[in-house]
PDB file of C-alpha atoms in Angstrom:
ATOM      1  CA  UNK A   1     -75.537 -65.842   5.686  1.00  0.00           C
ATOM      2  CA  UNK A   2     -76.650 -69.411   3.779  1.00  0.00           C
ATOM      3  CA  UNK A   3     -77.853 -68.367   0.607  1.00  0.00           C
ATOM      4  CA  UNK A   4     -78.649 -70.298  -2.756  1.00  0.00           C
ATOM      5  CA  UNK A   5     -78.461 -68.916  -6.115  1.00  0.00           C
ATOM      6  CA  UNK A   6     -79.810 -70.712  -9.277  1.00  0.00           C
ATOM      7  CA  UNK A   7     -80.434 -70.707 -12.866  1.00  0.00           C
ATOM      8  CA  UNK A   8     -83.389 -68.821 -13.489  1.00  0.00           C
ATOM      9  CA  UNK A   9     -86.672 -70.406 -15.898  1.00  0.00           C
ATOM     10  CA  UNK A  10     -88.868 -71.233 -17.875  1.00  0.00           C
ATOM     11  CA  UNK A  11     -86.652 -74.526 -19.593  1.00  0.00           C
ATOM     12  CA  UNK A  12     -88.569 -75.634 -22.172  1.00  0.00           C
ATOM     13  CA  UNK A  13     -86.658 -78.887 -23.581  1.00  0.00           C
ATOM     14  CA  UNK A  14     -88.082 -81.792 -25.932  1.00  0.00           C
ATOM     15  CA  UNK A  15     -89.016 -85.210 -23.945  1.00  0.00           C
ATOM     16  CA  UNK A  16     -84.940 -87.067 -23.940  1.00  0.00           C
ATOM     17  CA  UNK A  17     -82.747 -84.413 -24.033  1.00  0.00           C
ATOM     18  CA  UNK A  18     -80.397 -83.483 -21.238  1.00  0.00           C
ATOM     19  CA  UNK A  19     -81.164 -81.165 -17.983  1.00  0.00           C
ATOM     20  CA  UNK A  20     -78.901 -79.955 -15.914  1.00  0.00           C
ATOM     21  CA  UNK A  21     -80.268 -76.427 -13.873  1.00  0.00           C
ATOM     22  CA  UNK A  22     -77.311 -74.161 -12.527  1.00  0.00           C
ATOM     23  CA  UNK A  23     -76.898 -74.665  -8.074  1.00  0.00           C
ATOM     24  CA  UNK A  24     -74.637 -72.309  -6.416  1.00  0.00           C
ATOM     25  CA  UNK A  25     -74.067 -71.887  -2.982  1.00  0.00           C
ATOM     26  CA  UNK A  26     -72.909 -69.792  -0.176  1.00  0.00           C
ATOM     27  CA  UNK A  27     -72.608 -70.961   3.656  1.00  0.00           C
ATOM     28  CA  UNK A  28     -70.692 -71.489   7.231  1.00  0.00           C
ATOM     29  CA  UNK A  29     -69.506 -74.988   7.291  1.00  0.00           C
ATOM     30  CA  UNK A  30     -70.247 -77.791   4.954  1.00  0.00           C
ATOM     31  CA  UNK A  31     -74.275 -78.066   4.882  1.00  0.00           C
ATOM     32  CA  UNK A  32     -76.208 -81.073   3.455  1.00  0.00           C
ATOM     33  CA  UNK A  33     -77.353 -79.655   0.274  1.00  0.00           C
ATOM     34  CA  UNK A  34     -80.579 -80.856  -1.314  1.00  0.00           C
ATOM     35  CA  UNK A  35     -82.473 -80.302  -4.249  1.00  0.00           C
ATOM     36  CA  UNK A  36     -86.619 -80.311  -4.186  1.00  0.00           C
ATOM     37  CA  UNK A  37     -89.309 -80.788  -6.930  1.00  0.00           C
ATOM     38  CA  UNK A  38     -92.813 -78.818  -6.784  1.00  0.00           C
ATOM     39  CA  UNK A  39     -95.862 -80.101  -8.549  1.00  0.00           C
ATOM     40  CA  UNK A  40     -98.489 -78.281 -10.059  1.00  0.00           C
ATOM     41  CA  UNK A  41    -100.610 -77.034  -7.193  1.00  0.00           C
ATOM     42  CA  UNK A  42     -98.822 -79.485  -4.749  1.00  0.00           C
ATOM     43  CA  UNK A  43     -96.264 -78.922  -2.108  1.00  0.00           C
ATOM     44  CA  UNK A  44     -92.731 -79.125  -2.361  1.00  0.00           C
ATOM     45  CA  UNK A  45     -91.615 -83.296  -1.916  1.00  0.00           C
ATOM     46  CA  UNK A  46     -86.927 -83.958  -1.561  1.00  0.00           C
ATOM     47  CA  UNK A  47     -86.031 -85.047  -4.951  1.00  0.00           C
ATOM     48  CA  UNK A  48     -82.801 -85.609  -4.413  1.00  0.00           C
ATOM     49  CA  UNK A  49     -79.960 -84.242  -1.022  1.00  0.00           C
ATOM     50  CA  UNK A  50     -76.148 -84.345  -0.685  1.00  0.00           C
ATOM     51  CA  UNK A  51     -74.476 -84.541   3.174  1.00  0.00           C
ATOM     52  CA  UNK A  52     -71.031 -83.635   2.917  1.00  0.00           C
ATOM     53  CA  UNK A  53     -68.834 -82.779  -0.601  1.00  0.00           C
ATOM     54  CA  UNK A  54     -68.165 -85.138  -3.163  1.00  0.00           C
ATOM     55  CA  UNK A  55     -71.414 -86.944  -2.433  1.00  0.00           C
ATOM     56  CA  UNK A  56     -73.213 -87.783  -5.339  1.00  0.00           C
ATOM     57  CA  UNK A  57     -77.820 -87.670  -4.213  1.00  0.00           C
ATOM     58  CA  UNK A  58     -79.800 -89.479  -7.164  1.00  0.00           C
ATOM     59  CA  UNK A  59     -83.099 -90.212  -7.984  1.00  0.00           C
ATOM     60  CA  UNK A  60     -85.699 -91.473 -10.822  1.00  0.00           C
ATOM     61  CA  UNK A  61     -82.771 -90.339 -13.237  1.00  0.00           C
ATOM     62  CA  UNK A  62     -81.795 -86.765 -11.933  1.00  0.00           C
ATOM     63  CA  UNK A  63     -78.205 -86.539  -9.974  1.00  0.00           C
ATOM     64  CA  UNK A  64     -76.321 -83.816  -8.243  1.00  0.00           C
ATOM     65  CA  UNK A  65     -72.869 -83.743  -7.247  1.00  0.00           C
ATOM     66  CA  UNK A  66     -71.708 -81.818  -3.873  1.00  0.00           C
ATOM     67  CA  UNK A  67     -68.845 -79.767  -4.648  1.00  0.00           C
ATOM     68  CA  UNK A  68     -67.385 -77.640  -2.548  1.00  0.00           C
ATOM     69  CA  UNK A  69     -64.045 -76.393  -4.204  1.00  0.00           C
ATOM     70  CA  UNK A  70     -66.690 -74.704  -6.497  1.00  0.00           C
ATOM     71  CA  UNK A  71     -69.574 -74.096  -4.219  1.00  0.00           C
ATOM     72  CA  UNK A  72     -72.224 -75.933  -6.228  1.00  0.00           C
ATOM     73  CA  UNK A  73     -74.474 -78.550  -6.081  1.00  0.00           C
ATOM     74  CA  UNK A  74     -75.942 -78.443 -10.207  1.00  0.00           C
ATOM     75  CA  UNK A  75     -78.713 -81.019 -11.228  1.00  0.00           C
ATOM     76  CA  UNK A  76     -78.888 -83.013 -14.110  1.00  0.00           C
ATOM     77  CA  UNK A  77     -81.256 -85.888 -15.742  1.00  0.00           C
ATOM     78  CA  UNK A  78     -79.763 -87.126 -18.964  1.00  0.00           C
ATOM     79  CA  UNK A  79     -83.019 -88.035 -20.639  1.00  0.00           C
ATOM     80  CA  UNK A  80     -86.315 -85.925 -19.718  1.00  0.00           C
ATOM     81  CA  UNK A  81     -89.764 -87.075 -19.276  1.00  0.00           C
ATOM     82  CA  UNK A  82     -93.170 -85.284 -20.337  1.00  0.00           C
ATOM     83  CA  UNK A  83     -93.362 -86.141 -16.155  1.00  0.00           C
ATOM     84  CA  UNK A  84     -90.371 -83.714 -15.368  1.00  0.00           C
ATOM     85  CA  UNK A  85     -92.359 -81.106 -15.522  1.00  0.00           C
ATOM     86  CA  UNK A  86     -92.416 -79.032 -12.515  1.00  0.00           C
ATOM     87  CA  UNK A  87     -90.690 -75.739 -10.148  1.00  0.00           C
ATOM     88  CA  UNK A  88     -86.935 -77.188  -8.970  1.00  0.00           C
ATOM     89  CA  UNK A  89     -85.470 -75.680  -6.472  1.00  0.00           C
ATOM     90  CA  UNK A  90     -82.706 -76.121  -4.990  1.00  0.00           C
ATOM     91  CA  UNK A  91     -81.870 -75.044  -1.256  1.00  0.00           C
ATOM     92  CA  UNK A  92     -79.797 -75.518   2.045  1.00  0.00           C
ATOM     93  CA  UNK A  93     -81.110 -74.910   5.278  1.00  0.00           C
ATOM     94  CA  UNK A  94     -84.286 -72.947   5.201  1.00  0.00           C
ATOM     95  CA  UNK A  95     -82.771 -71.160   2.349  1.00  0.00           C
ATOM     96  CA  UNK A  96     -84.286 -71.490  -1.083  1.00  0.00           C
ATOM     97  CA  UNK A  97     -83.525 -70.849  -4.025  1.00  0.00           C
ATOM     98  CA  UNK A  98     -85.951 -68.828  -7.012  1.00  0.00           C
ATOM     99  CA  UNK A  99     -86.977 -72.008  -8.362  1.00  0.00           C
ATOM    100  CA  UNK A 100     -86.630 -73.309 -12.115  1.00  0.00           C
ATOM    101  CA  UNK A 101     -89.583 -74.186 -13.816  1.00  0.00           C
ATOM    102  CA  UNK A 102     -89.201 -76.933 -15.963  1.00  0.00           C
ATOM    103  CA  UNK A 103     -91.431 -77.666 -19.154  1.00  0.00           C
ATOM    104  CA  UNK A 104     -91.098 -80.275 -21.814  1.00  0.00           C
ATOM    105  CA  UNK A 105     -92.425 -80.979 -24.330  1.00  0.00           C
ATOM    106  CA  UNK A 106     -93.485 -84.292 -26.350  1.00  0.00           C
TER     107      UNK A 106
ATOM    108  CA  UNK B   1    -100.741 -91.733   6.026  1.00  0.00           C
ATOM    109  CA  UNK B   2     -98.204 -90.479   7.436  1.00  0.00           C
ATOM    110  CA  UNK B   3     -97.948 -86.897   6.584  1.00  0.00           C
ATOM    111  CA  UNK B   4     -97.918 -82.723   6.700  1.00  0.00           C
ATOM    112  CA  UNK B   5    -101.525 -81.910   6.437  1.00  0.00           C
ATOM    113  CA  UNK B   6    -102.800 -78.272   6.274  1.00  0.00           C
ATOM    114  CA  UNK B   7    -105.978 -76.601   6.692  1.00  0.00           C
ATOM    115  CA  UNK B   8    -107.812 -75.024   4.712  1.00  0.00           C
ATOM    116  CA  UNK B   9    -106.816 -75.594   1.488  1.00  0.00           C
ATOM    117  CA  UNK B  10    -108.165 -72.416   0.047  1.00  0.00           C
ATOM    118  CA  UNK B  11    -108.750 -69.561   2.116  1.00  0.00           C
ATOM    119  CA  UNK B  12    -110.581 -65.936   0.267  1.00  0.00           C
ATOM    120  CA  UNK B  13    -111.111 -63.127   2.545  1.00  0.00           C
ATOM    121  CA  UNK B  14    -111.286 -59.558   2.427  1.00  0.00           C
ATOM    122  CA  UNK B  15    -108.823 -56.978   4.011  1.00  0.00           C
ATOM    123  CA  UNK B  16    -108.861 -56.587   6.798  1.00  0.00           C
ATOM    124  CA  UNK B  17    -109.500 -59.345   8.436  1.00  0.00           C
ATOM    125  CA  UNK B  18    -108.400 -61.629  11.004  1.00  0.00           C
ATOM    126  CA  UNK B  19    -107.654 -64.956  10.210  1.00  0.00           C
ATOM    127  CA  UNK B  20    -105.925 -68.937  11.236  1.00  0.00           C
ATOM    128  CA  UNK B  21    -104.496 -71.227   9.174  1.00  0.00           C
ATOM    129  CA  UNK B  22    -103.234 -74.749  10.476  1.00  0.00           C
ATOM    130  CA  UNK B  23    -100.442 -77.306  10.129  1.00  0.00           C
ATOM    131  CA  UNK B  24    -100.249 -80.625  11.821  1.00  0.00           C
ATOM    132  CA  UNK B  25     -97.708 -83.416  11.046  1.00  0.00           C
ATOM    133  CA  UNK B  26     -98.000 -87.194  12.070  1.00  0.00           C
ATOM    134  CA  UNK B  27     -94.109 -87.741  11.338  1.00  0.00           C
ATOM    135  CA  UNK B  28     -92.735 -87.546  14.537  1.00  0.00           C
ATOM    136  CA  UNK B  29     -90.163 -84.663  13.762  1.00  0.00           C
ATOM    137  CA  UNK B  30     -89.676 -81.485  16.474  1.00  0.00           C
ATOM    138  CA  UNK B  31     -89.092 -79.259  14.002  1.00  0.00           C
ATOM    139  CA  UNK B  32     -91.654 -77.102  12.531  1.00  0.00           C
ATOM    140  CA  UNK B  33     -91.406 -73.888   9.577  1.00  0.00           C
ATOM    141  CA  UNK B  34     -93.958 -71.577   8.303  1.00  0.00           C
ATOM    142  CA  UNK B  35     -93.237 -70.355   4.387  1.00  0.00           C
ATOM    143  CA  UNK B  36     -94.277 -68.018   1.925  1.00  0.00           C
ATOM    144  CA  UNK B  37     -94.363 -68.849  -1.616  1.00  0.00           C
ATOM    145  CA  UNK B  38     -95.244 -66.082  -3.706  1.00  0.00           C
ATOM    146  CA  UNK B  39     -96.478 -65.726  -7.500  1.00  0.00           C
ATOM    147  CA  UNK B  40     -92.863 -65.663  -8.420  1.00  0.00           C
ATOM    148  CA  UNK B  41     -93.323 -68.856  -7.203  1.00  0.00           C
ATOM    149  CA  UNK B  42     -90.504 -67.498  -4.312  1.00  0.00           C
ATOM    150  CA  UNK B  43     -90.276 -69.828  -1.141  1.00  0.00           C
ATOM    151  CA  UNK B  44     -89.549 -67.409   1.587  1.00  0.00           C
ATOM    152  CA  UNK B  45     -88.918 -68.773   5.147  1.00  0.00           C
ATOM    153  CA  UNK B  46     -91.066 -66.727   8.150  1.00  0.00           C
ATOM    154  CA  UNK B  47     -90.631 -69.048  11.119  1.00  0.00           C
ATOM    155  CA  UNK B  48     -89.831 -72.258  12.827  1.00  0.00           C
ATOM    156  CA  UNK B  49     -90.079 -74.170  15.681  1.00  0.00           C
ATOM    157  CA  UNK B  50     -88.261 -77.031  17.516  1.00  0.00           C
ATOM    158  CA  UNK B  51     -90.023 -78.801  20.290  1.00  0.00           C
ATOM    159  CA  UNK B  52     -92.440 -75.761  20.607  1.00  0.00           C
ATOM    160  CA  UNK B  53     -89.533 -72.976  20.838  1.00  0.00           C
ATOM    161  CA  UNK B  54     -89.390 -69.903  18.197  1.00  0.00           C
ATOM    162  CA  UNK B  55     -85.703 -70.109  16.680  1.00  0.00           C
ATOM    163  CA  UNK B  56     -86.408 -68.580  13.531  1.00  0.00           C
ATOM    164  CA  UNK B  57     -88.233 -65.594  13.320  1.00  0.00           C
ATOM    165  CA  UNK B  58     -87.535 -63.803   9.985  1.00  0.00           C
ATOM    166  CA  UNK B  59     -88.856 -60.082   9.261  1.00  0.00           C
ATOM    167  CA  UNK B  60     -92.144 -60.579   8.936  1.00  0.00           C
ATOM    168  CA  UNK B  61     -95.425 -58.231  10.361  1.00  0.00           C
ATOM    169  CA  UNK B  62     -96.169 -58.471  13.496  1.00  0.00           C
ATOM    170  CA  UNK B  63     -99.233 -58.938  12.183  1.00  0.00           C
ATOM    171  CA  UNK B  64     -98.290 -62.717  11.044  1.00  0.00           C
ATOM    172  CA  UNK B  65     -98.232 -65.035  14.716  1.00  0.00           C
ATOM    173  CA  UNK B  66     -96.996 -68.629  15.209  1.00  0.00           C
ATOM    174  CA  UNK B  67     -97.912 -70.528  17.833  1.00  0.00           C
ATOM    175  CA  UNK B  68     -96.978 -74.576  18.342  1.00  0.00           C
ATOM    176  CA  UNK B  69     -99.524 -75.526  20.703  1.00  0.00           C
ATOM    177  CA  UNK B  70     -97.470 -79.141  20.653  1.00  0.00           C
ATOM    178  CA  UNK B  71     -94.251 -80.691  18.864  1.00  0.00           C
ATOM    179  CA  UNK B  72     -97.305 -81.724  16.151  1.00  0.00           C
ATOM    180  CA  UNK B  73     -98.063 -78.304  15.099  1.00  0.00           C
ATOM    181  CA  UNK B  74     -97.403 -75.559  14.641  1.00  0.00           C
ATOM    182  CA  UNK B  75    -100.428 -73.347  13.463  1.00  0.00           C
ATOM    183  CA  UNK B  76    -100.643 -69.088  11.697  1.00  0.00           C
ATOM    184  CA  UNK B  77    -102.406 -66.355  12.411  1.00  0.00           C
ATOM    185  CA  UNK B  78    -102.583 -62.986  10.599  1.00  0.00           C
ATOM    186  CA  UNK B  79    -104.536 -60.133  11.602  1.00  0.00           C
ATOM    187  CA  UNK B  80    -105.404 -57.311   9.981  1.00  0.00           C
ATOM    188  CA  UNK B  81    -105.261 -58.801   6.243  1.00  0.00           C
ATOM    189  CA  UNK B  82    -103.752 -57.078   3.657  1.00  0.00           C
ATOM    190  CA  UNK B  83    -103.652 -57.878   0.118  1.00  0.00           C
ATOM    191  CA  UNK B  84     -99.708 -58.897  -0.382  1.00  0.00           C
ATOM    192  CA  UNK B  85    -100.700 -60.795   2.121  1.00  0.00           C
ATOM    193  CA  UNK B  86    -101.599 -62.876  -1.033  1.00  0.00           C
ATOM    194  CA  UNK B  87    -100.121 -65.906  -1.255  1.00  0.00           C
ATOM    195  CA  UNK B  88     -99.233 -69.616  -0.972  1.00  0.00           C
ATOM    196  CA  UNK B  89     -98.659 -70.595   2.489  1.00  0.00           C
ATOM    197  CA  UNK B  90     -96.533 -74.042   3.849  1.00  0.00           C
ATOM    198  CA  UNK B  91     -95.971 -75.313   6.493  1.00  0.00           C
ATOM    199  CA  UNK B  92     -92.731 -78.011   6.744  1.00  0.00           C
ATOM    200  CA  UNK B  93     -91.342 -80.028   8.941  1.00  0.00           C
ATOM    201  CA  UNK B  94     -88.262 -81.844   9.434  1.00  0.00           C
ATOM    202  CA  UNK B  95     -85.885 -84.141  12.866  1.00  0.00           C
ATOM    203  CA  UNK B  96     -83.665 -81.216  14.660  1.00  0.00           C
ATOM    204  CA  UNK B  97     -80.757 -79.796  12.321  1.00  0.00           C
ATOM    205  CA  UNK B  98     -77.117 -81.281  13.825  1.00  0.00           C
ATOM    206  CA  UNK B  99     -74.851 -77.910  13.517  1.00  0.00           C
ATOM    207  CA  UNK B 100     -75.105 -76.111  10.219  1.00  0.00           C
ATOM    208  CA  UNK B 101     -76.699 -79.235   9.100  1.00  0.00           C
ATOM    209  CA  UNK B 102     -80.823 -79.281   8.104  1.00  0.00           C
ATOM    210  CA  UNK B 103     -82.499 -82.041   7.776  1.00  0.00           C
ATOM    211  CA  UNK B 104     -84.455 -82.515   4.984  1.00  0.00           C
ATOM    212  CA  UNK B 105     -88.538 -81.146   5.012  1.00  0.00           C
ATOM    213  CA  UNK B 106     -91.329 -83.014   4.559  1.00  0.00           C
ATOM    214  CA  UNK B 107     -94.040 -80.152   2.970  1.00  0.00           C
ATOM    215  CA  UNK B 108     -97.642 -79.797   3.508  1.00  0.00           C
ATOM    216  CA  UNK B 109    -100.129 -79.200   0.284  1.00  0.00           C
ATOM    217  CA  UNK B 110    -100.142 -75.295   0.946  1.00  0.00           C
ATOM    218  CA  UNK B 111    -103.107 -73.555   1.605  1.00  0.00           C
ATOM    219  CA  UNK B 112    -103.820 -70.362  -0.894  1.00  0.00           C
ATOM    220  CA  UNK B 113    -104.666 -67.088   0.617  1.00  0.00           C
ATOM    221  CA  UNK B 114    -106.427 -64.502  -1.681  1.00  0.00           C
ATOM    222  CA  UNK B 115    -107.412 -60.855   0.333  1.00  0.00           C
ATOM    223  CA  UNK B 116    -109.760 -59.424  -1.525  1.00  0.00           C
TER     224      UNK B 116
END
């Protein structure tokens, strides 16, 4: 069945540092891939998505590219801010990764 | 506001009690979900309904029973609550999937259930 593996945190970065959160997947067919973000005390919200191979999803400075050859969908941001502190989930269908907690310090 | 709403936001109850959580979406979606998030933030699908029909029924104790009276509502009833049921329960909705590909899901704010 479908499954997602993402790097576990917590990840602590200084403001303006580069962020990468790795995500790999196992799936039948060619599913859409998603990154969701969960701020403290809130539900998950979509951060970005990609619907086919080589698509790049982007939003709020975050990017992820759907790589079929490596079955990966790594999340990146060039310069993180304190307000990016949250838990990030990679997902396909109803399978979610275990979440990566990110803390950005001033 | 268009959104997915859940009630109650907090639920504290004793072991052995029966409780319900309600979910409503006004996004015009035809598919709704229940997820359980444990204390380590791990999110697990429990159920999914499409047009009031149960389409996902994961390995969940039969003390949990979902009910979808219409496309906009999906409720979760839990009988004989146990300590291990303590978690945050999220409702979500989306438009119908196409083949192997799911559309993005919109999540409610969650219901924090504490069983004492």
